[in-house]
């Protein structure tokens, strides 16, 4: 591991594990979706801070992450955890090889997305973001995962503007899930919304950044959420959309 990779990994550890009471906040937030014994998918697990919180809630977790240094970290961290399976793949709309663009100094934005999205990230950043390495990784689909592990009660998708591609590999509705949005590339989130609505009827909510707080006091219908999603392009908040299938117990 070179110096830039060490710095990048340390930055991620500080961001996700060194914040006081962060795990407690994550547990409190996700307890509204996850109960003991539930199966959960962590797509884009990075260093596994969500996986860690879900395990503490009693869940069984399938954590998917293609970055080699992140995988090494998670294998060390969860070496004694019986209820986590770490999968070293990307998730896409179909099986096959995909190119992962790795940013060693900022591994949170390593991505399979195209150059247009990477250029957008650079234009918004106050520093020059570099993706110094490209590796070929095997992609699987959500349908593949469901076939192998079962239907998850909750699925988190955070894959740097590749969320819609992930959802295209799904042919059945999930009970509950989240996907990341990024306002300058809001069309990705709008496409996620369209894919979900073709599968089932959902109620929606959303959060800003790492707040672990739902912004709406009530769950929103599709038209209300769509209006909010389109409004996101007017500001710079990033965050997650939460979808809860109507009729889910």
PDB file of C-alpha atoms in Angstrom:
ATOM      1  CA  UNK A   1       0.000   0.000   0.000  1.00  0.00           C
ATOM      2  CA  UNK A   2       1.524   3.335  -1.061  1.00  0.00           C
ATOM      3  CA  UNK A   3       1.455   6.563   0.946  1.00  0.00           C
ATOM      4  CA  UNK A   4      -1.582   8.016  -0.862  1.00  0.00           C
ATOM      5  CA  UNK A   5      -3.512   4.820  -0.206  1.00  0.00           C
ATOM      6  CA  UNK A   6      -2.578   4.876   3.478  1.00  0.00           C
ATOM      7  CA  UNK A   7      -3.681   8.496   3.774  1.00  0.00           C
ATOM      8  CA  UNK A   8      -6.934   7.750   1.950  1.00  0.00           C
ATOM      9  CA  UNK A   9      -7.698   4.753   4.121  1.00  0.00           C
ATOM     10  CA  UNK A  10      -6.943   6.728   7.279  1.00  0.00           C
ATOM     11  CA  UNK A  11      -9.241   9.505   6.056  1.00  0.00           C
ATOM     12  CA  UNK A  12     -12.077   7.017   5.599  1.00  0.00           C
ATOM     13  CA  UNK A  13     -11.467   5.436   9.008  1.00  0.00           C
ATOM     14  CA  UNK A  14     -11.584   8.883  10.613  1.00  0.00           C
ATOM     15  CA  UNK A  15     -14.753   9.798   8.717  1.00  0.00           C
ATOM     16  CA  UNK A  16     -16.696   6.663   9.550  1.00  0.00           C
ATOM     17  CA  UNK A  17     -15.261   5.294  12.788  1.00  0.00           C
ATOM     18  CA  UNK A  18     -13.743   8.142  14.787  1.00  0.00           C
ATOM     19  CA  UNK A  19     -16.802  10.370  15.121  1.00  0.00           C
ATOM     20  CA  UNK A  20     -18.057  10.249  18.732  1.00  0.00           C
ATOM     21  CA  UNK A  21     -21.257   8.214  19.139  1.00  0.00           C
ATOM     22  CA  UNK A  22     -21.546   7.601  15.385  1.00  0.00           C
ATOM     23  CA  UNK A  23     -22.272   3.879  15.753  1.00  0.00           C
ATOM     24  CA  UNK A  24     -24.955   4.656  18.332  1.00  0.00           C
ATOM     25  CA  UNK A  25     -26.575   7.120  15.928  1.00  0.00           C
ATOM     26  CA  UNK A  26     -26.453   4.604  13.091  1.00  0.00           C
ATOM     27  CA  UNK A  27     -28.054   1.909  15.243  1.00  0.00           C
ATOM     28  CA  UNK A  28     -30.832   4.240  16.363  1.00  0.00           C
ATOM     29  CA  UNK A  29     -31.520   5.359  12.800  1.00  0.00           C
ATOM     30  CA  UNK A  30     -31.512   1.934  11.142  1.00  0.00           C
ATOM     31  CA  UNK A  31     -33.508   0.267  13.912  1.00  0.00           C
ATOM     32  CA  UNK A  32     -36.651   1.610  12.192  1.00  0.00           C
ATOM     33  CA  UNK A  33     -35.842  -0.661   9.222  1.00  0.00           C
ATOM     34  CA  UNK A  34     -33.868  -3.570  10.692  1.00  0.00           C
ATOM     35  CA  UNK A  35     -34.724  -6.073  13.411  1.00  0.00           C
ATOM     36  CA  UNK A  36     -32.740  -9.019  14.879  1.00  0.00           C
ATOM     37  CA  UNK A  37     -32.359 -11.840  12.381  1.00  0.00           C
ATOM     38  CA  UNK A  38     -33.105  -9.680   9.322  1.00  0.00           C
ATOM     39  CA  UNK A  39     -31.053 -10.125   6.158  1.00  0.00           C
ATOM     40  CA  UNK A  40     -29.495  -6.911   4.826  1.00  0.00           C
ATOM     41  CA  UNK A  41     -27.426  -6.024   1.754  1.00  0.00           C
ATOM     42  CA  UNK A  42     -24.729  -3.343   2.066  1.00  0.00           C
ATOM     43  CA  UNK A  43     -23.931  -2.467  -1.560  1.00  0.00           C
ATOM     44  CA  UNK A  44     -20.853  -0.260  -1.614  1.00  0.00           C
ATOM     45  CA  UNK A  45     -19.891  -1.165   1.944  1.00  0.00           C
ATOM     46  CA  UNK A  46     -16.572   0.752   1.809  1.00  0.00           C
ATOM     47  CA  UNK A  47     -15.132   0.157   5.322  1.00  0.00           C
ATOM     48  CA  UNK A  48     -18.320  -1.395   6.672  1.00  0.00           C
ATOM     49  CA  UNK A  49     -19.545   1.158   9.197  1.00  0.00           C
ATOM     50  CA  UNK A  50     -23.163   0.434   8.222  1.00  0.00           C
ATOM     51  CA  UNK A  51     -22.450  -3.280   8.307  1.00  0.00           C
ATOM     52  CA  UNK A  52     -20.988  -2.826  11.796  1.00  0.00           C
ATOM     53  CA  UNK A  53     -24.114  -1.047  13.053  1.00  0.00           C
ATOM     54  CA  UNK A  54     -26.449  -3.579  11.452  1.00  0.00           C
ATOM     55  CA  UNK A  55     -24.576  -6.469  13.044  1.00  0.00           C
ATOM     56  CA  UNK A  56     -25.026  -4.727  16.387  1.00  0.00           C
ATOM     57  CA  UNK A  57     -28.777  -4.711  15.666  1.00  0.00           C
ATOM     58  CA  UNK A  58     -28.674  -8.483  15.203  1.00  0.00           C
ATOM     59  CA  UNK A  59     -28.864  -8.536  11.406  1.00  0.00           C
ATOM     60  CA  UNK A  60     -27.219 -10.911   8.964  1.00  0.00           C
ATOM     61  CA  UNK A  61     -25.286  -8.780   6.473  1.00  0.00           C
ATOM     62  CA  UNK A  62     -23.999  -9.341   2.953  1.00  0.00           C
ATOM     63  CA  UNK A  63     -21.394  -6.594   2.459  1.00  0.00           C
ATOM     64  CA  UNK A  64     -20.330  -5.960  -1.138  1.00  0.00           C
ATOM     65  CA  UNK A  65     -17.181  -3.938  -1.886  1.00  0.00           C
ATOM     66  CA  UNK A  66     -14.722  -4.227  -4.804  1.00  0.00           C
ATOM     67  CA  UNK A  67     -11.861  -1.980  -3.565  1.00  0.00           C
ATOM     68  CA  UNK A  68      -8.910  -4.150  -2.460  1.00  0.00           C
ATOM     69  CA  UNK A  69      -7.747  -1.954   0.450  1.00  0.00           C
ATOM     70  CA  UNK A  70     -11.308  -1.649   1.771  1.00  0.00           C
ATOM     71  CA  UNK A  71     -11.728  -5.409   1.534  1.00  0.00           C
ATOM     72  CA  UNK A  72      -8.536  -5.942   3.539  1.00  0.00           C
ATOM     73  CA  UNK A  73      -9.818  -3.585   6.230  1.00  0.00           C
ATOM     74  CA  UNK A  74     -13.210  -5.299   6.445  1.00  0.00           C
ATOM     75  CA  UNK A  75     -11.735  -8.782   6.558  1.00  0.00           C
ATOM     76  CA  UNK A  76      -9.647  -7.703   9.558  1.00  0.00           C
ATOM     77  CA  UNK A  77     -12.480  -5.874  11.277  1.00  0.00           C
ATOM     78  CA  UNK A  78     -15.090  -8.605  10.843  1.00  0.00           C
ATOM     79  CA  UNK A  79     -12.803 -11.649  11.083  1.00  0.00           C
ATOM     80  CA  UNK A  80     -14.724 -12.927  14.118  1.00  0.00           C
ATOM     81  CA  UNK A  81     -18.215 -11.904  12.957  1.00  0.00           C
ATOM     82  CA  UNK A  82     -20.261 -14.973  12.043  1.00  0.00           C
ATOM     83  CA  UNK A  83     -23.208 -13.034  10.592  1.00  0.00           C
ATOM     84  CA  UNK A  84     -21.386 -11.098   7.870  1.00  0.00           C
ATOM     85  CA  UNK A  85     -20.416 -12.288   4.397  1.00  0.00           C
ATOM     86  CA  UNK A  86     -17.968 -10.062   2.516  1.00  0.00           C
ATOM     87  CA  UNK A  87     -18.352 -10.185  -1.270  1.00  0.00           C
ATOM     88  CA  UNK A  88     -15.447  -8.796  -3.385  1.00  0.00           C
ATOM     89  CA  UNK A  89     -17.531  -7.796  -6.396  1.00  0.00           C
ATOM     90  CA  UNK A  90     -19.162  -4.837  -8.043  1.00  0.00           C
ATOM     91  CA  UNK A  91     -22.938  -4.828  -8.535  1.00  0.00           C
ATOM     92  CA  UNK A  92     -24.337  -3.841 -11.928  1.00  0.00           C
ATOM     93  CA  UNK A  93     -27.213  -4.443 -14.325  1.00  0.00           C
ATOM     94  CA  UNK A  94     -25.650  -7.651 -15.651  1.00  0.00           C
ATOM     95  CA  UNK A  95     -22.848 -10.072 -14.930  1.00  0.00           C
ATOM     96  CA  UNK A  96     -19.441  -9.432 -16.457  1.00  0.00           C
ATOM     97  CA  UNK A  97     -16.241  -7.478 -16.041  1.00  0.00           C
ATOM     98  CA  UNK A  98     -16.427  -3.752 -15.241  1.00  0.00           C
ATOM     99  CA  UNK A  99     -13.703  -1.151 -14.754  1.00  0.00           C
ATOM    100  CA  UNK A 100     -13.316   0.308 -11.272  1.00  0.00           C
ATOM    101  CA  UNK A 101     -11.618   3.718 -11.165  1.00  0.00           C
ATOM    102  CA  UNK A 102      -9.789   3.947  -7.839  1.00  0.00           C
ATOM    103  CA  UNK A 103      -8.969   7.211  -6.078  1.00  0.00           C
ATOM    104  CA  UNK A 104      -6.291   6.234  -3.577  1.00  0.00           C
ATOM    105  CA  UNK A 105      -6.376   9.524  -1.658  1.00  0.00           C
ATOM    106  CA  UNK A 106     -10.185   9.707  -1.586  1.00  0.00           C
ATOM    107  CA  UNK A 107     -11.441   6.101  -1.779  1.00  0.00           C
ATOM    108  CA  UNK A 108     -15.004   7.153  -0.936  1.00  0.00           C
ATOM    109  CA  UNK A 109     -15.352   8.325  -4.548  1.00  0.00           C
ATOM    110  CA  UNK A 110     -13.790   5.358  -6.308  1.00  0.00           C
ATOM    111  CA  UNK A 111     -16.346   4.486  -8.944  1.00  0.00           C
ATOM    112  CA  UNK A 112     -17.448   2.501 -11.959  1.00  0.00           C
ATOM    113  CA  UNK A 113     -19.166   5.603 -13.353  1.00  0.00           C
ATOM    114  CA  UNK A 114     -18.044   7.262 -16.550  1.00  0.00           C
ATOM    115  CA  UNK A 115     -15.666  10.185 -17.088  1.00  0.00           C
ATOM    116  CA  UNK A 116     -18.498  12.744 -17.202  1.00  0.00           C
ATOM    117  CA  UNK A 117     -19.384  12.039 -13.572  1.00  0.00           C
ATOM    118  CA  UNK A 118     -15.728  12.088 -12.512  1.00  0.00           C
ATOM    119  CA  UNK A 119     -15.286  15.439 -14.250  1.00  0.00           C
ATOM    120  CA  UNK A 120     -18.345  16.736 -12.375  1.00  0.00           C
ATOM    121  CA  UNK A 121     -16.843  15.641  -9.058  1.00  0.00           C
ATOM    122  CA  UNK A 122     -13.619  17.462  -9.893  1.00  0.00           C
ATOM    123  CA  UNK A 123     -15.457  20.647 -10.837  1.00  0.00           C
ATOM    124  CA  UNK A 124     -17.254  20.652  -7.470  1.00  0.00           C
ATOM    125  CA  UNK A 125     -14.213  19.763  -5.343  1.00  0.00           C
ATOM    126  CA  UNK A 126     -11.853  22.353  -3.863  1.00  0.00           C
ATOM    127  CA  UNK A 127      -8.904  20.078  -4.638  1.00  0.00           C
ATOM    128  CA  UNK A 128      -7.822  18.059  -7.668  1.00  0.00           C
ATOM    129  CA  UNK A 129      -9.347  14.598  -7.372  1.00  0.00           C
ATOM    130  CA  UNK A 130      -7.367  11.878  -9.097  1.00  0.00           C
ATOM    131  CA  UNK A 131      -8.371   8.349 -10.036  1.00  0.00           C
ATOM    132  CA  UNK A 132      -4.881   6.902 -10.355  1.00  0.00           C
ATOM    133  CA  UNK A 133      -5.664   3.244 -10.923  1.00  0.00           C
ATOM    134  CA  UNK A 134      -8.085   1.177 -12.956  1.00  0.00           C
ATOM    135  CA  UNK A 135      -8.803  -2.444 -12.144  1.00  0.00           C
ATOM    136  CA  UNK A 136     -11.133  -4.972 -13.702  1.00  0.00           C
ATOM    137  CA  UNK A 137     -13.641  -6.470 -11.279  1.00  0.00           C
ATOM    138  CA  UNK A 138     -16.384  -9.037 -11.672  1.00  0.00           C
ATOM    139  CA  UNK A 139     -19.907  -7.640 -11.514  1.00  0.00           C
ATOM    140  CA  UNK A 140     -22.918  -9.485 -10.160  1.00  0.00           C
ATOM    141  CA  UNK A 141     -26.552  -8.379 -10.012  1.00  0.00           C
ATOM    142  CA  UNK A 142     -29.029  -7.887  -7.213  1.00  0.00           C
ATOM    143  CA  UNK A 143     -30.988 -10.795  -8.660  1.00  0.00           C
ATOM    144  CA  UNK A 144     -27.845 -12.937  -8.355  1.00  0.00           C
ATOM    145  CA  UNK A 145     -27.499 -11.929  -4.722  1.00  0.00           C
ATOM    146  CA  UNK A 146     -31.138 -12.663  -3.929  1.00  0.00           C
ATOM    147  CA  UNK A 147     -30.840 -16.057  -5.608  1.00  0.00           C
ATOM    148  CA  UNK A 148     -27.790 -16.910  -3.494  1.00  0.00           C
ATOM    149  CA  UNK A 149     -28.568 -15.283  -0.138  1.00  0.00           C
ATOM    150  CA  UNK A 150     -32.306 -14.559  -0.076  1.00  0.00           C
ATOM    151  CA  UNK A 151     -34.490 -11.453  -0.205  1.00  0.00           C
ATOM    152  CA  UNK A 152     -33.098  -8.695   2.030  1.00  0.00           C
ATOM    153  CA  UNK A 153     -35.321  -6.802   4.437  1.00  0.00           C
ATOM    154  CA  UNK A 154     -33.175  -3.721   3.794  1.00  0.00           C
ATOM    155  CA  UNK A 155     -30.665  -2.859   1.055  1.00  0.00           C
ATOM    156  CA  UNK A 156     -28.338   0.147   1.055  1.00  0.00           C
ATOM    157  CA  UNK A 157     -26.945   1.217  -2.330  1.00  0.00           C
ATOM    158  CA  UNK A 158     -24.113   3.767  -2.286  1.00  0.00           C
ATOM    159  CA  UNK A 159     -21.940   3.304  -5.367  1.00  0.00           C
ATOM    160  CA  UNK A 160     -21.029   6.789  -6.599  1.00  0.00           C
ATOM    161  CA  UNK A 161     -23.523   7.499  -9.370  1.00  0.00           C
ATOM    162  CA  UNK A 162     -23.938   3.836 -10.341  1.00  0.00           C
ATOM    163  CA  UNK A 163     -27.087   3.280  -8.289  1.00  0.00           C
ATOM    164  CA  UNK A 164     -29.423   3.126 -11.287  1.00  0.00           C
ATOM    165  CA  UNK A 165     -27.255   0.473 -12.924  1.00  0.00           C
ATOM    166  CA  UNK A 166     -27.454  -1.572  -9.727  1.00  0.00           C
ATOM    167  CA  UNK A 167     -31.252  -1.334  -9.648  1.00  0.00           C
ATOM    168  CA  UNK A 168     -31.492  -2.354 -13.307  1.00  0.00           C
ATOM    169  CA  UNK A 169     -30.235  -5.753 -12.189  1.00  0.00           C
ATOM    170  CA  UNK A 170     -33.307  -6.217  -9.972  1.00  0.00           C
ATOM    171  CA  UNK A 171     -36.476  -7.895 -11.250  1.00  0.00           C
ATOM    172  CA  UNK A 172     -38.506  -8.012  -8.031  1.00  0.00           C
ATOM    173  CA  UNK A 173     -39.390  -5.399  -5.406  1.00  0.00           C
ATOM    174  CA  UNK A 174     -37.456  -5.092  -2.157  1.00  0.00           C
ATOM    175  CA  UNK A 175     -39.249  -4.382   1.135  1.00  0.00           C
ATOM    176  CA  UNK A 176     -37.059  -1.355   1.922  1.00  0.00           C
ATOM    177  CA  UNK A 177     -33.920   0.227   0.536  1.00  0.00           C
ATOM    178  CA  UNK A 178     -31.889   3.388   0.226  1.00  0.00           C
ATOM    179  CA  UNK A 179     -29.933   4.873  -2.659  1.00  0.00           C
ATOM    180  CA  UNK A 180     -27.580   7.838  -2.714  1.00  0.00           C
ATOM    181  CA  UNK A 181     -28.331  11.041  -4.595  1.00  0.00           C
ATOM    182  CA  UNK A 182     -25.915  13.767  -5.702  1.00  0.00           C
ATOM    183  CA  UNK A 183     -27.599  16.983  -6.910  1.00  0.00           C
ATOM    184  CA  UNK A 184     -25.295  17.816  -9.867  1.00  0.00           C
ATOM    185  CA  UNK A 185     -26.050  14.319 -11.209  1.00  0.00           C
ATOM    186  CA  UNK A 186     -29.668  14.129 -10.070  1.00  0.00           C
ATOM    187  CA  UNK A 187     -30.794  12.241 -13.186  1.00  0.00           C
ATOM    188  CA  UNK A 188     -29.243   9.108 -11.680  1.00  0.00           C
ATOM    189  CA  UNK A 189     -31.556   9.404  -8.674  1.00  0.00           C
ATOM    190  CA  UNK A 190     -34.560  10.141 -10.888  1.00  0.00           C
ATOM    191  CA  UNK A 191     -33.815   6.984 -12.854  1.00  0.00           C
ATOM    192  CA  UNK A 192     -33.645   4.994  -9.607  1.00  0.00           C
ATOM    193  CA  UNK A 193     -37.054   6.371  -8.708  1.00  0.00           C
ATOM    194  CA  UNK A 194     -38.498   5.302 -12.081  1.00  0.00           C
ATOM    195  CA  UNK A 195     -37.074   1.778 -11.774  1.00  0.00           C
ATOM    196  CA  UNK A 196     -38.535   1.289  -8.303  1.00  0.00           C
ATOM    197  CA  UNK A 197     -41.962   2.544  -9.327  1.00  0.00           C
ATOM    198  CA  UNK A 198     -42.038  -0.011 -12.147  1.00  0.00           C
ATOM    199  CA  UNK A 199     -41.462  -2.783  -9.596  1.00  0.00           C
ATOM    200  CA  UNK A 200     -43.923  -1.744  -6.864  1.00  0.00           C
ATOM    201  CA  UNK A 201     -45.514   1.196  -5.067  1.00  0.00           C
ATOM    202  CA  UNK A 202     -43.268   2.759  -2.441  1.00  0.00           C
ATOM    203  CA  UNK A 203     -43.407   5.484   0.137  1.00  0.00           C
ATOM    204  CA  UNK A 204     -40.340   7.695   0.390  1.00  0.00           C
ATOM    205  CA  UNK A 205     -38.223   9.801   2.684  1.00  0.00           C
ATOM    206  CA  UNK A 206     -34.749  11.277   2.461  1.00  0.00           C
ATOM    207  CA  UNK A 207     -31.747  12.397   4.480  1.00  0.00           C
ATOM    208  CA  UNK A 208     -28.925  14.886   4.001  1.00  0.00           C
ATOM    209  CA  UNK A 209     -25.299  13.783   4.094  1.00  0.00           C
ATOM    210  CA  UNK A 210     -24.372  11.624   7.079  1.00  0.00           C
ATOM    211  CA  UNK A 211     -27.114  13.128   9.256  1.00  0.00           C
ATOM    212  CA  UNK A 212     -28.872   9.806   9.943  1.00  0.00           C
ATOM    213  CA  UNK A 213     -32.082  11.812  10.149  1.00  0.00           C
ATOM    214  CA  UNK A 214     -35.146  11.598   7.920  1.00  0.00           C
ATOM    215  CA  UNK A 215     -36.026  15.066   6.662  1.00  0.00           C
ATOM    216  CA  UNK A 216     -39.767  14.575   6.245  1.00  0.00           C
ATOM    217  CA  UNK A 217     -41.949  14.001   9.293  1.00  0.00           C
ATOM    218  CA  UNK A 218     -44.099  11.645   7.255  1.00  0.00           C
ATOM    219  CA  UNK A 219     -43.489   9.200   4.453  1.00  0.00           C
ATOM    220  CA  UNK A 220     -44.134  10.735   1.044  1.00  0.00           C
ATOM    221  CA  UNK A 221     -46.078   9.446  -1.923  1.00  0.00           C
ATOM    222  CA  UNK A 222     -44.333   9.046  -5.301  1.00  0.00           C
ATOM    223  CA  UNK A 223     -45.454  12.420  -6.688  1.00  0.00           C
ATOM    224  CA  UNK A 224     -44.268  14.265  -3.584  1.00  0.00           C
ATOM    225  CA  UNK A 225     -40.901  12.529  -3.609  1.00  0.00           C
ATOM    226  CA  UNK A 226     -40.435  13.130  -7.317  1.00  0.00           C
ATOM    227  CA  UNK A 227     -41.008  16.857  -6.819  1.00  0.00           C
ATOM    228  CA  UNK A 228     -38.426  16.927  -4.046  1.00  0.00           C
ATOM    229  CA  UNK A 229     -35.901  14.952  -6.093  1.00  0.00           C
ATOM    230  CA  UNK A 230     -36.196  17.395  -8.972  1.00  0.00           C
ATOM    231  CA  UNK A 231     -35.686  20.259  -6.541  1.00  0.00           C
ATOM    232  CA  UNK A 232     -32.411  18.810  -5.298  1.00  0.00           C
ATOM    233  CA  UNK A 233     -30.595  20.199  -8.334  1.00  0.00           C
ATOM    234  CA  UNK A 234     -31.022  23.683  -6.841  1.00  0.00           C
ATOM    235  CA  UNK A 235     -28.637  23.081  -3.928  1.00  0.00           C
ATOM    236  CA  UNK A 236     -25.496  21.160  -3.071  1.00  0.00           C
ATOM    237  CA  UNK A 237     -26.685  18.696  -0.429  1.00  0.00           C
ATOM    238  CA  UNK A 238     -25.948  15.048  -1.088  1.00  0.00           C
ATOM    239  CA  UNK A 239     -27.710  12.304   0.785  1.00  0.00           C
ATOM    240  CA  UNK A 240     -29.903   9.252   0.510  1.00  0.00           C
ATOM    241  CA  UNK A 241     -33.447   8.495  -0.587  1.00  0.00           C
ATOM    242  CA  UNK A 242     -35.263   5.841   1.470  1.00  0.00           C
ATOM    243  CA  UNK A 243     -37.965   3.728  -0.126  1.00  0.00           C
ATOM    244  CA  UNK A 244     -40.407   1.609   1.881  1.00  0.00           C
ATOM    245  CA  UNK A 245     -42.725  -0.691  -0.041  1.00  0.00           C
ATOM    246  CA  UNK A 246     -46.388  -0.044   0.648  1.00  0.00           C
ATOM    247  CA  UNK A 247     -47.918  -2.957   2.517  1.00  0.00           C
ATOM    248  CA  UNK A 248     -44.619  -4.112   4.042  1.00  0.00           C
ATOM    249  CA  UNK A 249     -45.204  -5.207   7.658  1.00  0.00           C
TER     250      UNK A 249
END
